[in-house]
Tab-separated table of C-alpha atoms in Angstrom:
chain	number	residue	atom	x	y	z
A	566	MET	CA	-57.259	-34.324	79.728
A	567	ARG	CA	-59.269	-32.934	82.636
A	568	ILE	CA	-59.889	-36.396	84.176
A	569	SER	CA	-56.266	-37.486	83.934
A	570	LEU	CA	-55.160	-34.232	85.554
A	571	ARG	CA	-57.528	-34.771	88.478
A	572	ALA	CA	-56.385	-38.396	88.846
A	573	PHE	CA	-52.787	-37.216	88.873
A	574	ILE	CA	-53.497	-34.713	91.653
A	575	LEU	CA	-55.373	-37.306	93.728
A	576	GLY	CA	-52.480	-39.732	93.241
A	577	LEU	CA	-50.022	-37.056	94.309
A	578	LEU	CA	-52.094	-36.355	97.431
A	579	ALA	CA	-52.279	-40.046	98.331
A	580	PHE	CA	-48.523	-40.240	97.849
A	581	PHE	CA	-47.969	-37.296	100.226
A	582	VAL	CA	-50.209	-38.855	102.888
A	583	PHE	CA	-48.519	-42.254	102.518
A	584	MET	CA	-45.040	-40.737	102.715
A	585	GLY	CA	-46.137	-38.663	105.730
A	586	GLY	CA	-47.352	-41.829	107.466
A	587	ILE	CA	-44.013	-43.558	106.797
A	588	PHE	CA	-42.125	-40.528	108.141
A	589	VAL	CA	-44.218	-40.497	111.318
A	590	TYR	CA	-43.806	-44.265	111.785
A	591	LEU	CA	-40.048	-44.163	111.203
A	592	ALA	CA	-39.626	-41.158	113.498
A	593	THR	CA	-41.519	-42.937	116.289
A	594	GLN	CA	-39.413	-46.080	115.783
A	595	VAL	CA	-36.197	-44.057	115.914
A	596	PHE	CA	-37.372	-42.306	119.070
A	597	TYR	CA	-38.213	-45.498	120.971
A	598	HIS	CA	-35.102	-47.267	119.728
A	599	ASN	CA	-32.881	-44.437	120.950
A	600	LEU	CA	-34.726	-44.308	124.243
A	601	LEU	CA	-34.316	-48.063	124.848
A	602	GLN	CA	-30.699	-48.122	123.662
A	603	SER	CA	-29.578	-45.255	125.839
A	604	ALA	CA	-31.699	-46.192	128.874
A	605	PRO	CA	-29.250	-48.271	131.032
A	606	GLU	CA	-26.119	-46.089	131.015
A	607	ASN	CA	-27.477	-42.596	130.331
A	608	THR	CA	-28.110	-40.026	133.048
A	609	PRO	CA	-31.647	-38.675	133.402
A	610	GLU	CA	-30.446	-35.334	131.906
A	611	GLU	CA	-29.046	-37.093	128.875
A	612	LEU	CA	-32.150	-39.183	128.618
A	613	LEU	CA	-34.305	-36.063	128.748
A	614	ARG	CA	-32.156	-34.366	126.089
A	615	GLU	CA	-32.339	-37.428	123.825
A	616	ALA	CA	-36.094	-37.580	124.315
A	617	THR	CA	-36.505	-33.863	123.549
A	618	ILE	CA	-34.478	-34.175	120.307
A	619	SER	CA	-36.426	-37.236	119.236
A	620	ILE	CA	-39.735	-35.535	119.978
A	621	ALA	CA	-38.569	-32.461	118.048
A	622	ILE	CA	-37.632	-34.643	115.061
A	623	GLN	CA	-40.986	-36.396	115.274
A	624	GLN	CA	-42.842	-33.096	115.508
A	625	GLY	CA	-40.814	-31.786	112.562
A	626	PHE	CA	-41.901	-34.767	110.506
A	627	ILE	CA	-45.521	-34.293	111.528
A	628	ILE	CA	-45.414	-30.578	110.635
A	629	LEU	CA	-43.758	-31.351	107.308
A	630	THR	CA	-46.446	-33.935	106.522
A	631	MET	CA	-49.169	-31.466	107.496
A	632	LEU	CA	-47.597	-28.803	105.277
A	633	LEU	CA	-47.413	-31.197	102.343
A	634	LEU	CA	-51.023	-32.216	102.970
A	635	VAL	CA	-52.251	-28.627	103.157
A	636	GLY	CA	-50.222	-27.775	100.042
A	637	GLY	CA	-51.696	-30.729	98.223
A	638	ILE	CA	-55.241	-29.828	99.233
A	639	LEU	CA	-54.689	-26.194	98.240
A	640	PHE	CA	-53.338	-27.316	94.875
A	641	PHE	CA	-56.309	-29.608	94.395
A	642	VAL	CA	-58.818	-26.895	95.293
A	643	LEU	CA	-57.068	-24.377	93.034
A	644	THR	CA	-57.039	-26.828	90.142
A	645	ALA	CA	-60.628	-27.987	90.551
A	646	PHE	CA	-62.188	-24.553	91.036
A	647	VAL	CA	-59.934	-22.183	89.085
A	648	LEU	CA	-57.488	-23.844	86.692
A	649	THR	CA	-59.881	-26.400	85.200
A	650	PRO	CA	-62.625	-23.823	84.462
A	651	ILE	CA	-60.031	-21.503	82.927
A	652	ARG	CA	-58.763	-24.353	80.786
A	653	LYS	CA	-62.343	-25.109	79.731
A	654	LEU	CA	-62.914	-21.476	78.876
A	655	HIS	CA	-59.666	-21.355	76.913
A	656	ALA	CA	-60.624	-24.427	74.850
A	657	ALA	CA	-64.089	-22.935	74.264
A	658	PHE	CA	-62.609	-19.623	73.095
A	659	GLU	CA	-60.299	-21.468	70.726
A	660	LYS	CA	-63.348	-23.135	69.174
A	661	VAL	CA	-65.104	-19.776	68.834
A	662	GLY	CA	-61.988	-18.406	67.175
A	663	LYS	CA	-62.280	-21.170	64.592
A	664	GLY	CA	-65.894	-20.191	63.894
A	665	ASP	CA	-67.586	-22.963	65.906
A	666	PHE	CA	-70.286	-21.323	67.997
A	667	ASP	CA	-72.021	-24.533	68.996
A	668	ILE	CA	-70.626	-24.624	72.541
A	669	HIS	CA	-72.444	-24.434	75.851
A	670	LEU	CA	-70.434	-24.318	79.084
A	671	PRO	CA	-72.028	-25.797	82.284
A	672	GLU	CA	-72.865	-22.708	84.330
A	673	GLY	CA	-72.893	-24.452	87.780
A	674	PRO	CA	-73.078	-22.464	91.040
A	675	LYS	CA	-73.425	-18.712	91.016
A	676	ASN	CA	-69.889	-17.487	91.626
A	677	GLU	CA	-67.297	-15.593	89.579
A	678	ILE	CA	-66.577	-18.598	87.343
A	679	GLY	CA	-70.301	-19.351	86.953
A	680	ASP	CA	-70.903	-15.727	85.901
A	681	LEU	CA	-68.034	-15.917	83.438
A	682	PHE	CA	-69.456	-19.094	81.878
A	683	HIS	CA	-72.882	-17.511	81.760
A	684	ALA	CA	-71.510	-14.471	79.928
A	685	PHE	CA	-69.627	-16.753	77.551
A	686	ASN	CA	-72.799	-18.716	76.768
A	687	ASP	CA	-74.656	-15.463	76.084
A	688	MET	CA	-71.910	-14.425	73.698
A	689	THR	CA	-71.870	-17.685	71.720
A	690	ALA	CA	-75.686	-17.683	71.512
A	691	ARG	CA	-75.557	-14.212	70.016
A	692	LEU	CA	-72.721	-15.080	67.634
A	693	LYS	CA	-74.588	-18.188	66.526
A	694	HIS	CA	-77.687	-16.140	65.831
A	695	VAL	CA	-75.717	-13.585	63.789
A	696	LYS	CA	-73.962	-16.337	61.846
A	697	GLU	CA	-77.233	-18.106	61.020
A	698	ARG	CA	-78.729	-14.834	59.905
A	699	GLU	CA	-75.732	-14.086	57.728
A	700	VAL	CA	-75.931	-17.486	56.036
A	701	LEU	CA	-79.669	-17.027	55.487
A	702	VAL	CA	-79.290	-13.478	54.140
A	703	ASN	CA	-76.507	-14.578	51.777
A	704	ARG	CA	-78.591	-17.436	50.453
A	705	MET	CA	-81.624	-15.191	50.010
A	706	LYS	CA	-79.481	-12.616	48.266
A	707	SER	CA	-78.028	-15.054	45.773
A	708	ASP	CA	-81.399	-16.779	45.239
A	709	PHE	CA	-82.957	-13.415	44.595
A	710	LEU	CA	-80.202	-12.326	42.227
A	711	SER	CA	-80.265	-15.457	40.132
A	712	LEU	CA	-84.063	-15.620	40.091
A	713	ALA	CA	-84.280	-11.961	39.132
A	714	ALA	CA	-81.658	-12.428	36.448
A	715	HIS	CA	-83.381	-15.473	34.946
A	716	GLN	CA	-86.780	-13.840	35.128
A	717	LEU	CA	-85.395	-10.678	33.549
A	718	ARG	CA	-83.777	-12.509	30.672
A	719	THR	CA	-87.076	-13.845	29.290
A	720	PRO	CA	-88.779	-10.484	28.667
A	721	LEU	CA	-85.419	-9.063	27.563
A	722	SER	CA	-85.165	-11.840	24.971
A	723	ALA	CA	-88.677	-11.049	23.750
A	724	ILE	CA	-87.745	-7.367	23.367
A	725	LYS	CA	-84.471	-8.274	21.654
A	726	TRP	CA	-86.123	-10.611	19.179
A	727	THR	CA	-88.949	-8.146	18.435
A	728	LEU	CA	-86.522	-5.274	17.881
A	729	HIS	CA	-84.375	-7.346	15.542
A	730	MET	CA	-87.355	-8.457	13.503
A	731	LEU	CA	-88.705	-4.888	13.346
A	732	ILE	CA	-85.326	-3.454	12.314
A	733	GLU	CA	-84.810	-6.142	9.681
A	734	GLY	CA	-88.165	-5.117	8.167
A	735	GLU	CA	-89.884	-8.415	8.868
A	736	MET	CA	-92.914	-6.659	10.360
A	737	GLY	CA	-93.218	-4.159	7.525
A	738	LYS	CA	-91.128	-1.321	6.174
A	739	LEU	CA	-89.824	1.298	8.604
A	740	THR	CA	-89.122	4.975	8.018
A	741	LYS	CA	-85.512	6.103	8.525
A	742	LYS	CA	-86.419	7.851	11.769
A	743	GLN	CA	-88.241	4.800	13.132
A	744	GLY	CA	-85.236	2.662	12.273
A	745	GLU	CA	-82.863	5.031	14.070
A	746	PHE	CA	-84.995	5.069	17.211
A	747	LEU	CA	-85.332	1.328	17.227
A	748	SER	CA	-81.538	1.001	16.851
A	749	LYS	CA	-81.076	3.171	19.916
A	750	THR	CA	-83.624	1.086	21.812
A	751	GLN	CA	-81.705	-1.975	20.731
A	752	THR	CA	-78.439	-0.559	22.125
A	753	SER	CA	-80.137	0.112	25.476
A	754	ASN	CA	-81.653	-3.336	25.512
A	755	GLU	CA	-78.300	-4.973	24.757
A	756	ARG	CA	-76.801	-2.977	27.599
A	757	LEU	CA	-79.491	-4.213	29.955
A	758	ILE	CA	-78.887	-7.801	28.857
A	759	ARG	CA	-75.162	-7.363	29.536
A	760	ILE	CA	-75.843	-6.032	33.029
A	761	VAL	CA	-78.172	-8.926	33.806
A	762	ASN	CA	-75.574	-11.394	32.490
A	763	ASP	CA	-72.877	-9.722	34.595
A	764	LEU	CA	-75.078	-9.927	37.689
A	765	LEU	CA	-75.632	-13.620	37.087
A	766	ASP	CA	-71.889	-14.195	36.655
A	767	VAL	CA	-71.085	-12.242	39.807
A	768	THR	CA	-73.634	-14.276	41.767
A	769	ARG	CA	-72.055	-17.467	40.510
A	770	ILE	CA	-68.577	-16.272	41.455
A	771	GLY	CA	-69.925	-15.480	44.935
A	772	GLU	CA	-71.343	-18.976	45.212
A	773	GLY	CA	-68.201	-20.612	43.848
A	774	GLN	CA	-70.335	-21.836	40.953
A	775	TYR	CA	-68.565	-19.989	38.162
A	776	LEU	CA	-67.226	-22.990	36.287
A	777	TYR	CA	-64.598	-22.828	33.616
A	778	LYS	CA	-64.520	-25.084	30.606
A	779	GLN	CA	-60.977	-24.847	29.333
A	780	LYS	CA	-59.486	-25.944	26.055
A	781	LEU	CA	-56.747	-24.745	23.712
A	782	VAL	CA	-57.854	-21.473	22.166
A	783	SER	CA	-56.316	-18.642	20.192
A	784	LEU	CA	-56.320	-15.483	22.271
A	785	GLU	CA	-55.669	-13.585	19.043
A	786	ASP	CA	-59.015	-14.773	17.601
A	787	ILE	CA	-60.809	-13.913	20.831
A	788	VAL	CA	-59.338	-10.394	20.838
A	789	ARG	CA	-60.108	-9.884	17.142
A	790	ARG	CA	-63.742	-10.933	17.622
A	791	ALA	CA	-64.092	-8.681	20.683
A	792	VAL	CA	-62.679	-5.717	18.751
A	793	GLU	CA	-65.060	-6.390	15.843
A	794	SER	CA	-68.065	-6.609	18.154
A	795	TYR	CA	-67.386	-3.064	19.456
A	796	GLN	CA	-66.347	-1.438	16.171
A	797	GLU	CA	-69.954	-0.442	15.386
A	798	GLU	CA	-70.538	1.173	18.787
A	799	ALA	CA	-67.174	2.967	18.484
A	800	ARG	CA	-68.058	4.202	15.001
A	801	ARG	CA	-71.282	5.711	16.343
A	802	LYS	CA	-69.132	7.686	18.803
A	803	LYS	CA	-66.791	8.613	15.905
A	804	LEU	CA	-64.026	6.495	17.408
A	805	LYS	CA	-61.998	3.705	15.902
A	806	ILE	CA	-60.521	0.711	17.663
A	807	VAL	CA	-57.094	-0.180	16.290
A	808	LEU	CA	-55.877	-3.738	16.709
A	809	VAL	CA	-52.105	-4.197	16.902
A	810	LYS	CA	-50.646	-7.694	16.700
A	811	PRO	CA	-47.303	-9.296	15.976
A	812	PRO	CA	-46.567	-10.527	12.412
A	813	ASP	CA	-46.289	-14.164	13.498
A	814	SER	CA	-49.216	-15.906	15.088
A	815	LEU	CA	-49.007	-16.414	18.849
A	816	PRO	CA	-49.137	-19.762	20.653
A	817	PRO	CA	-52.559	-20.827	21.976
A	818	VAL	CA	-53.715	-20.454	25.569
A	819	PHE	CA	-55.563	-22.978	27.702
A	820	ALA	CA	-58.761	-21.123	28.527
A	821	ASP	CA	-62.531	-20.897	28.674
A	822	GLU	CA	-63.161	-19.147	25.366
A	823	GLU	CA	-66.523	-17.611	26.242
A	824	LYS	CA	-65.399	-16.192	29.578
A	825	LEU	CA	-62.120	-14.883	28.219
A	826	GLN	CA	-64.036	-13.199	25.400
A	827	LEU	CA	-66.249	-11.576	28.050
A	828	ALA	CA	-63.139	-10.285	29.863
A	829	VAL	CA	-61.688	-8.746	26.677
A	830	GLN	CA	-65.081	-7.288	25.744
A	831	ASN	CA	-65.460	-5.696	29.165
A	832	LEU	CA	-62.095	-3.923	28.787
A	833	ILE	CA	-62.926	-2.695	25.270
A	834	SER	CA	-66.439	-1.711	26.332
A	835	ASN	CA	-65.004	0.508	29.094
A	836	ALA	CA	-62.541	2.083	26.666
A	837	VAL	CA	-65.331	2.925	24.198
A	838	GLN	CA	-67.728	4.052	26.919
A	839	TYR	CA	-65.326	6.401	28.678
A	840	THR	CA	-63.510	7.973	25.709
A	841	ARG	CA	-64.938	11.202	24.332
A	842	GLN	CA	-64.666	11.858	20.635
A	843	GLY	CA	-62.076	14.353	19.465
A	844	PRO	CA	-59.042	14.714	17.195
A	845	ALA	CA	-56.730	12.988	19.697
A	846	ALA	CA	-59.179	10.246	20.699
A	847	ALA	CA	-57.739	6.786	20.147
A	848	ILE	CA	-58.373	3.273	21.342
A	849	GLU	CA	-55.687	0.692	20.772
A	850	VAL	CA	-55.883	-2.997	21.543
A	851	LYS	CA	-52.482	-4.634	21.470
A	852	ILE	CA	-51.703	-8.297	21.727
A	853	SER	CA	-48.122	-9.458	22.166
A	854	GLN	CA	-45.845	-11.945	23.868
A	855	ASN	CA	-43.690	-10.670	26.726
A	856	ALA	CA	-40.218	-11.721	27.918
A	857	ASN	CA	-41.694	-14.565	30.032
A	858	ARG	CA	-43.417	-15.832	26.891
A	859	ASP	CA	-46.785	-14.931	28.474
A	860	ILE	CA	-49.353	-13.457	26.152
A	861	GLU	CA	-50.310	-9.889	26.965
A	862	VAL	CA	-53.393	-7.990	25.917
A	863	ALA	CA	-53.370	-4.227	26.487
A	864	VAL	CA	-56.362	-1.945	25.937
A	865	GLN	CA	-55.300	1.677	25.797
A	866	ASP	CA	-57.658	4.628	25.623
A	867	THR	CA	-57.521	8.430	25.790
A	868	GLY	CA	-60.584	8.547	28.007
A	869	ILE	CA	-61.481	10.132	31.325
A	870	GLY	CA	-59.001	8.027	33.335
A	871	ILE	CA	-59.346	7.060	36.993
A	872	PRO	CA	-58.764	9.570	39.815
A	873	ASP	CA	-55.612	8.664	41.811
A	874	LYS	CA	-57.449	8.275	45.095
A	875	GLN	CA	-59.912	5.781	43.650
A	876	GLN	CA	-57.450	3.602	41.760
A	877	ALA	CA	-57.103	1.055	44.567
A	878	ARG	CA	-60.805	0.201	44.388
A	879	VAL	CA	-61.155	-0.232	40.630
A	880	PHE	CA	-61.472	-4.043	40.709
A	881	GLU	CA	-64.018	-4.087	43.542
A	882	ARG	CA	-67.482	-5.412	42.904
A	883	PHE	CA	-70.052	-2.644	42.174
A	884	PHE	CA	-67.382	0.072	42.428
A	885	ARG	CA	-67.535	2.915	39.942
A	886	ALA	CA	-65.197	5.917	39.898
A	887	SER	CA	-66.872	9.271	40.537
A	888	ASN	CA	-65.963	10.689	37.110
A	889	ALA	CA	-67.259	7.508	35.400
A	890	ARG	CA	-70.600	7.954	37.145
A	891	ARG	CA	-70.818	11.498	35.833
A	892	VAL	CA	-70.100	10.464	32.230
A	893	ASP	CA	-72.413	7.487	32.222
A	894	THR	CA	-75.070	6.750	34.781
A	895	GLU	CA	-75.804	3.234	33.567
A	896	GLY	CA	-72.714	1.128	34.340
A	897	SER	CA	-73.006	-1.675	36.851
A	898	GLY	CA	-69.518	-1.589	38.349
A	899	LEU	CA	-69.157	-5.280	37.634
A	900	GLY	CA	-67.075	-5.329	34.451
A	901	LEU	CA	-63.573	-5.060	35.910
A	902	TYR	CA	-64.463	-7.293	38.864
A	903	LEU	CA	-65.346	-9.985	36.331
A	904	VAL	CA	-62.183	-9.321	34.299
A	905	LYS	CA	-60.006	-9.809	37.382
A	906	ASN	CA	-61.821	-12.990	38.422
A	907	ILE	CA	-61.659	-14.499	34.944
A	908	VAL	CA	-58.007	-13.609	34.285
A	909	GLU	CA	-56.834	-14.830	37.690
A	910	ALA	CA	-58.810	-18.058	37.358
A	911	HIS	CA	-56.712	-18.684	34.231
A	912	GLY	CA	-53.460	-18.185	36.133
A	913	GLY	CA	-52.991	-14.688	34.699
A	914	LYS	CA	-52.549	-11.173	36.045
A	915	VAL	CA	-54.322	-7.893	35.351
A	916	TRP	CA	-53.109	-4.363	36.050
A	917	PHE	CA	-53.548	-0.820	34.806
A	918	VAL	CA	-51.934	2.567	34.425
A	919	SER	CA	-54.245	5.540	34.473
A	920	LYS	CA	-54.238	9.298	34.733
A	921	GLU	CA	-57.388	11.286	35.252
A	922	GLY	CA	-58.299	13.213	32.116
A	923	LYS	CA	-55.560	11.532	30.051
A	924	GLY	CA	-56.640	7.938	29.709
A	925	SER	CA	-56.103	4.409	30.949
A	926	THR	CA	-54.280	1.295	29.810
A	927	PHE	CA	-55.562	-1.999	31.159
A	928	THR	CA	-53.302	-4.980	30.549
A	929	PHE	CA	-53.646	-8.639	31.343
A	930	SER	CA	-51.250	-11.490	30.776
A	931	LEU	CA	-51.935	-15.194	30.440
A	932	PRO	CA	-49.438	-18.033	30.383
A	933	CYS	CA	-49.353	-19.576	26.915
A	934	ALA	CA	-50.382	-23.192	26.624
A	935	LYS	CA	-46.837	-24.586	26.291
A	936	THR	CA	-46.354	-24.217	30.016
A	937	PHE	CA	-49.366	-26.426	30.727
A	938	PRO	CA	-48.562	-30.081	31.125
A	939	GLY	CA	-50.337	-32.402	28.747
A	940	SER	CA	-51.374	-29.758	26.255
B	81	MET	CA	-90.495	-27.719	3.620
B	82	ALA	CA	-88.705	-28.833	6.776
B	83	LYS	CA	-90.793	-28.773	9.936
B	84	ILE	CA	-89.413	-27.354	13.149
B	85	LEU	CA	-91.030	-27.843	16.559
B	86	ILE	CA	-90.594	-25.214	19.251
B	87	ILE	CA	-91.365	-26.234	22.839
B	88	GLU	CA	-91.644	-22.949	24.754
B	89	ASP	CA	-94.080	-21.950	27.497
B	90	ASP	CA	-93.828	-18.186	26.959
B	91	LYS	CA	-96.550	-17.370	24.434
B	92	PHE	CA	-94.935	-14.259	23.019
B	93	LEU	CA	-91.518	-15.846	22.528
B	94	ARG	CA	-93.157	-18.873	20.930
B	95	GLU	CA	-95.124	-16.712	18.501
B	96	LEU	CA	-92.078	-14.627	17.613
B	97	MET	CA	-90.019	-17.738	16.912
B	98	ILE	CA	-92.801	-19.310	14.852
B	99	LYS	CA	-93.068	-16.149	12.783
B	100	LYS	CA	-89.286	-15.998	12.303
B	101	LEU	CA	-89.140	-19.670	11.284
B	102	GLU	CA	-91.981	-19.225	8.805
B	103	THR	CA	-90.295	-16.144	7.329
B	104	ALA	CA	-87.128	-18.202	6.921
B	105	GLY	CA	-89.114	-20.801	4.986
B	106	TYR	CA	-89.683	-23.485	7.595
B	107	GLY	CA	-92.896	-25.102	8.715
B	108	ALA	CA	-93.201	-24.153	12.381
B	109	LEU	CA	-95.054	-26.001	15.132
B	110	GLY	CA	-95.465	-24.798	18.701
B	111	ALA	CA	-95.940	-26.666	21.972
B	112	VAL	CA	-96.630	-25.090	25.377
B	113	ASP	CA	-95.163	-27.820	27.569
B	114	GLY	CA	-93.222	-31.073	27.597
B	115	GLU	CA	-96.206	-33.420	27.271
B	116	GLU	CA	-97.580	-31.607	24.244
B	117	GLY	CA	-94.088	-31.312	22.791
B	118	ILE	CA	-93.376	-35.050	23.024
B	119	LYS	CA	-96.780	-35.875	21.507
B	120	LYS	CA	-96.224	-33.499	18.599
B	121	ALA	CA	-92.688	-34.764	18.055
B	122	GLN	CA	-93.967	-38.347	17.798
B	123	LYS	CA	-96.851	-37.458	15.514
B	124	GLU	CA	-95.299	-34.820	13.261
B	125	ARG	CA	-91.657	-36.045	13.135
B	126	PRO	CA	-90.127	-32.544	12.855
B	127	ALA	CA	-86.662	-32.110	11.303
B	128	LEU	CA	-85.444	-30.261	14.411
B	129	ILE	CA	-86.709	-29.356	17.892
B	130	LEU	CA	-86.084	-26.091	19.749
B	131	LEU	CA	-86.495	-26.872	23.447
B	132	ASP	CA	-86.821	-24.537	26.441
B	133	LEU	CA	-85.624	-25.871	29.815
B	134	VAL	CA	-87.908	-24.119	32.292
B	135	LEU	CA	-91.315	-25.558	31.452
B	136	PRO	CA	-94.484	-26.186	33.466
B	137	GLY	CA	-94.709	-29.799	34.671
B	138	MET	CA	-91.959	-31.871	33.099
B	139	ASP	CA	-88.782	-29.776	32.749
B	140	GLY	CA	-86.731	-29.521	29.563
B	141	PHE	CA	-84.112	-32.057	30.687
B	142	GLU	CA	-86.816	-34.685	31.258
B	143	VAL	CA	-88.338	-33.882	27.880
B	144	LEU	CA	-84.925	-34.231	26.238
B	145	ALA	CA	-84.293	-37.564	27.966
B	146	LYS	CA	-87.728	-38.849	26.867
B	147	LEU	CA	-87.180	-37.730	23.261
B	148	LYS	CA	-83.838	-39.513	23.184
B	149	GLN	CA	-85.298	-42.710	24.716
B	150	GLU	CA	-88.104	-43.077	22.200
B	151	LYS	CA	-87.211	-44.741	18.924
B	152	ALA	CA	-89.581	-42.486	16.977
B	153	THR	CA	-87.852	-39.295	18.149
B	154	ASN	CA	-84.293	-40.170	19.140
B	155	SER	CA	-82.748	-39.167	15.825
B	156	ILE	CA	-84.302	-35.669	15.753
B	157	PRO	CA	-81.637	-33.058	16.597
B	158	VAL	CA	-82.603	-31.035	19.680
B	159	VAL	CA	-81.365	-27.465	20.202
B	160	ILE	CA	-81.739	-26.089	23.722
B	161	LEU	CA	-83.083	-22.541	23.649
B	162	SER	CA	-83.196	-21.371	27.235
B	163	ASN	CA	-82.323	-18.584	29.595
B	164	LEU	CA	-80.626	-20.948	32.009
B	165	GLY	CA	-76.965	-20.918	31.162
B	166	GLN	CA	-74.851	-22.350	33.966
B	167	GLN	CA	-72.047	-24.617	32.872
B	168	GLU	CA	-73.710	-27.554	34.656
B	169	ASP	CA	-76.936	-26.992	32.656
B	170	ILE	CA	-74.953	-26.876	29.428
B	171	ASP	CA	-73.013	-30.030	30.328
B	172	LYS	CA	-76.181	-31.852	31.369
B	173	ALA	CA	-77.941	-30.971	28.106
B	174	ALA	CA	-74.942	-32.135	26.053
B	175	GLN	CA	-74.787	-35.354	28.031
B	176	LEU	CA	-78.475	-36.007	27.350
B	177	GLY	CA	-77.875	-35.574	23.620
B	178	ALA	CA	-78.667	-31.948	22.738
B	179	VAL	CA	-76.728	-30.778	19.658
B	180	GLU	CA	-76.561	-27.094	20.566
B	181	TYR	CA	-77.209	-24.862	23.558
B	182	LEU	CA	-78.364	-21.303	22.902
B	183	ILE	CA	-79.099	-18.707	25.574
B	184	LYS	CA	-82.115	-16.766	24.344
B	185	ALA	CA	-80.980	-13.350	25.510
B	186	ASN	CA	-77.607	-13.743	23.789
B	187	PHE	CA	-78.839	-14.645	20.287
B	188	THR	CA	-80.920	-12.738	17.761
B	189	PRO	CA	-83.631	-14.608	15.830
B	190	GLY	CA	-81.412	-14.311	12.748
B	191	GLU	CA	-78.492	-15.971	14.547
B	192	ILE	CA	-80.775	-18.752	15.780
B	193	ILE	CA	-81.917	-19.405	12.196
B	194	GLU	CA	-78.254	-19.532	11.095
B	195	LYS	CA	-77.549	-22.152	13.772
B	196	ILE	CA	-80.571	-24.186	12.666
B	197	LYS	CA	-79.427	-24.021	9.049
B	198	SER	CA	-75.913	-25.183	9.873
B	199	ILE	CA	-77.246	-28.105	11.952
B	200	MET	CA	-79.700	-29.240	9.244
B	201	LYS	CA	-77.115	-29.093	6.468
């Protein structure tokens, strides 16, 4: 681009000079021709007048040629020293805008343009450094998270297995009190395992490594199992989870069973965790098919709700509402982030209605499998 | 009495599993790493192998591939019992011929025994 532009300008200049030469030559020819033609019969005055006009025309041509030449040179200088560098800078900035910081402009002589290029090079060097650091920090962060999670799971498994064997009386008979304490320890340990699992999942989502293995599954079965798995914890809090479903069985969905189960469990877990016992306390899990024939799962509680001002941030990673932190110091703030990621990866939607102090209803919908080709 | 081999480098987990298997009425054998595991599998011909993936030296996938290559061991069902649990690990284990993939932290010893029972039926 730059080379062809310069060639064009040089060509233009050569053209001007050539044309100028032709003008000068023609003007001279015209002058002498007129002079010779008019010589015999013309008076000296007339001859002088003719000569003056011819000379004026010739001078006019020469001046015009000079002007064109000067204009051409000016244009060339302007292009070579100002326009081309600006074009270079523009192209370089476009690259930076696209995230490519691997550019170095030739700094050349120390003038305004040279300074500008120098400043630009300083900027890209700094940006490149920041970008490299960011990539490195991100990799370290995810390496650390997954290493920590894997390393944590081994001792957690040992504790889990030991507790189960102790509680089941395989290491000798326990007193009632010992059994109760061990059960509580078990609940804490399960909680810790869930947090570690969530952290691992979140890391994988961040790395784009959270893979889904989809097949035809019954969302009804998934919801029923999730409800059953929290019934015991709810009972300990003197709560009951009610499952509401339509009389006819619903069509299957095309989904990763394990991950969808995790999403439903996270919603129920929140409902149980953030609902205080009382005469009006109720948790309802409802599965139904909406007007679009999508399958909807709604988890309704009479819990602490989400303050209005914090509702926009509910699905953010590591976010926990201020009232939730007061009720329970142990949550990771990852549950709903995972729910949103899982549901959306299945082509579904998740939303909620909540009022602080009254309760929340979290609902997600998934397209049923009939809309999937080939299923 | 059916023999079950557990290849697990963590001593405590190995002992717990051996105890659980013995309580459930199985003959339990332990191996610390892949080399020992393969040797024991060839010599003892267990009815089932519980295999960890993160092992010193040869990793669990290599051990699984070796077990499936050898005539003496290729018909023994192998259950992966690991704390790795990425979909690609699960797929790789299935591809190499593992019958089941259990993440340690997500199963109780009782549930693991249930899985073993249903596989050996």
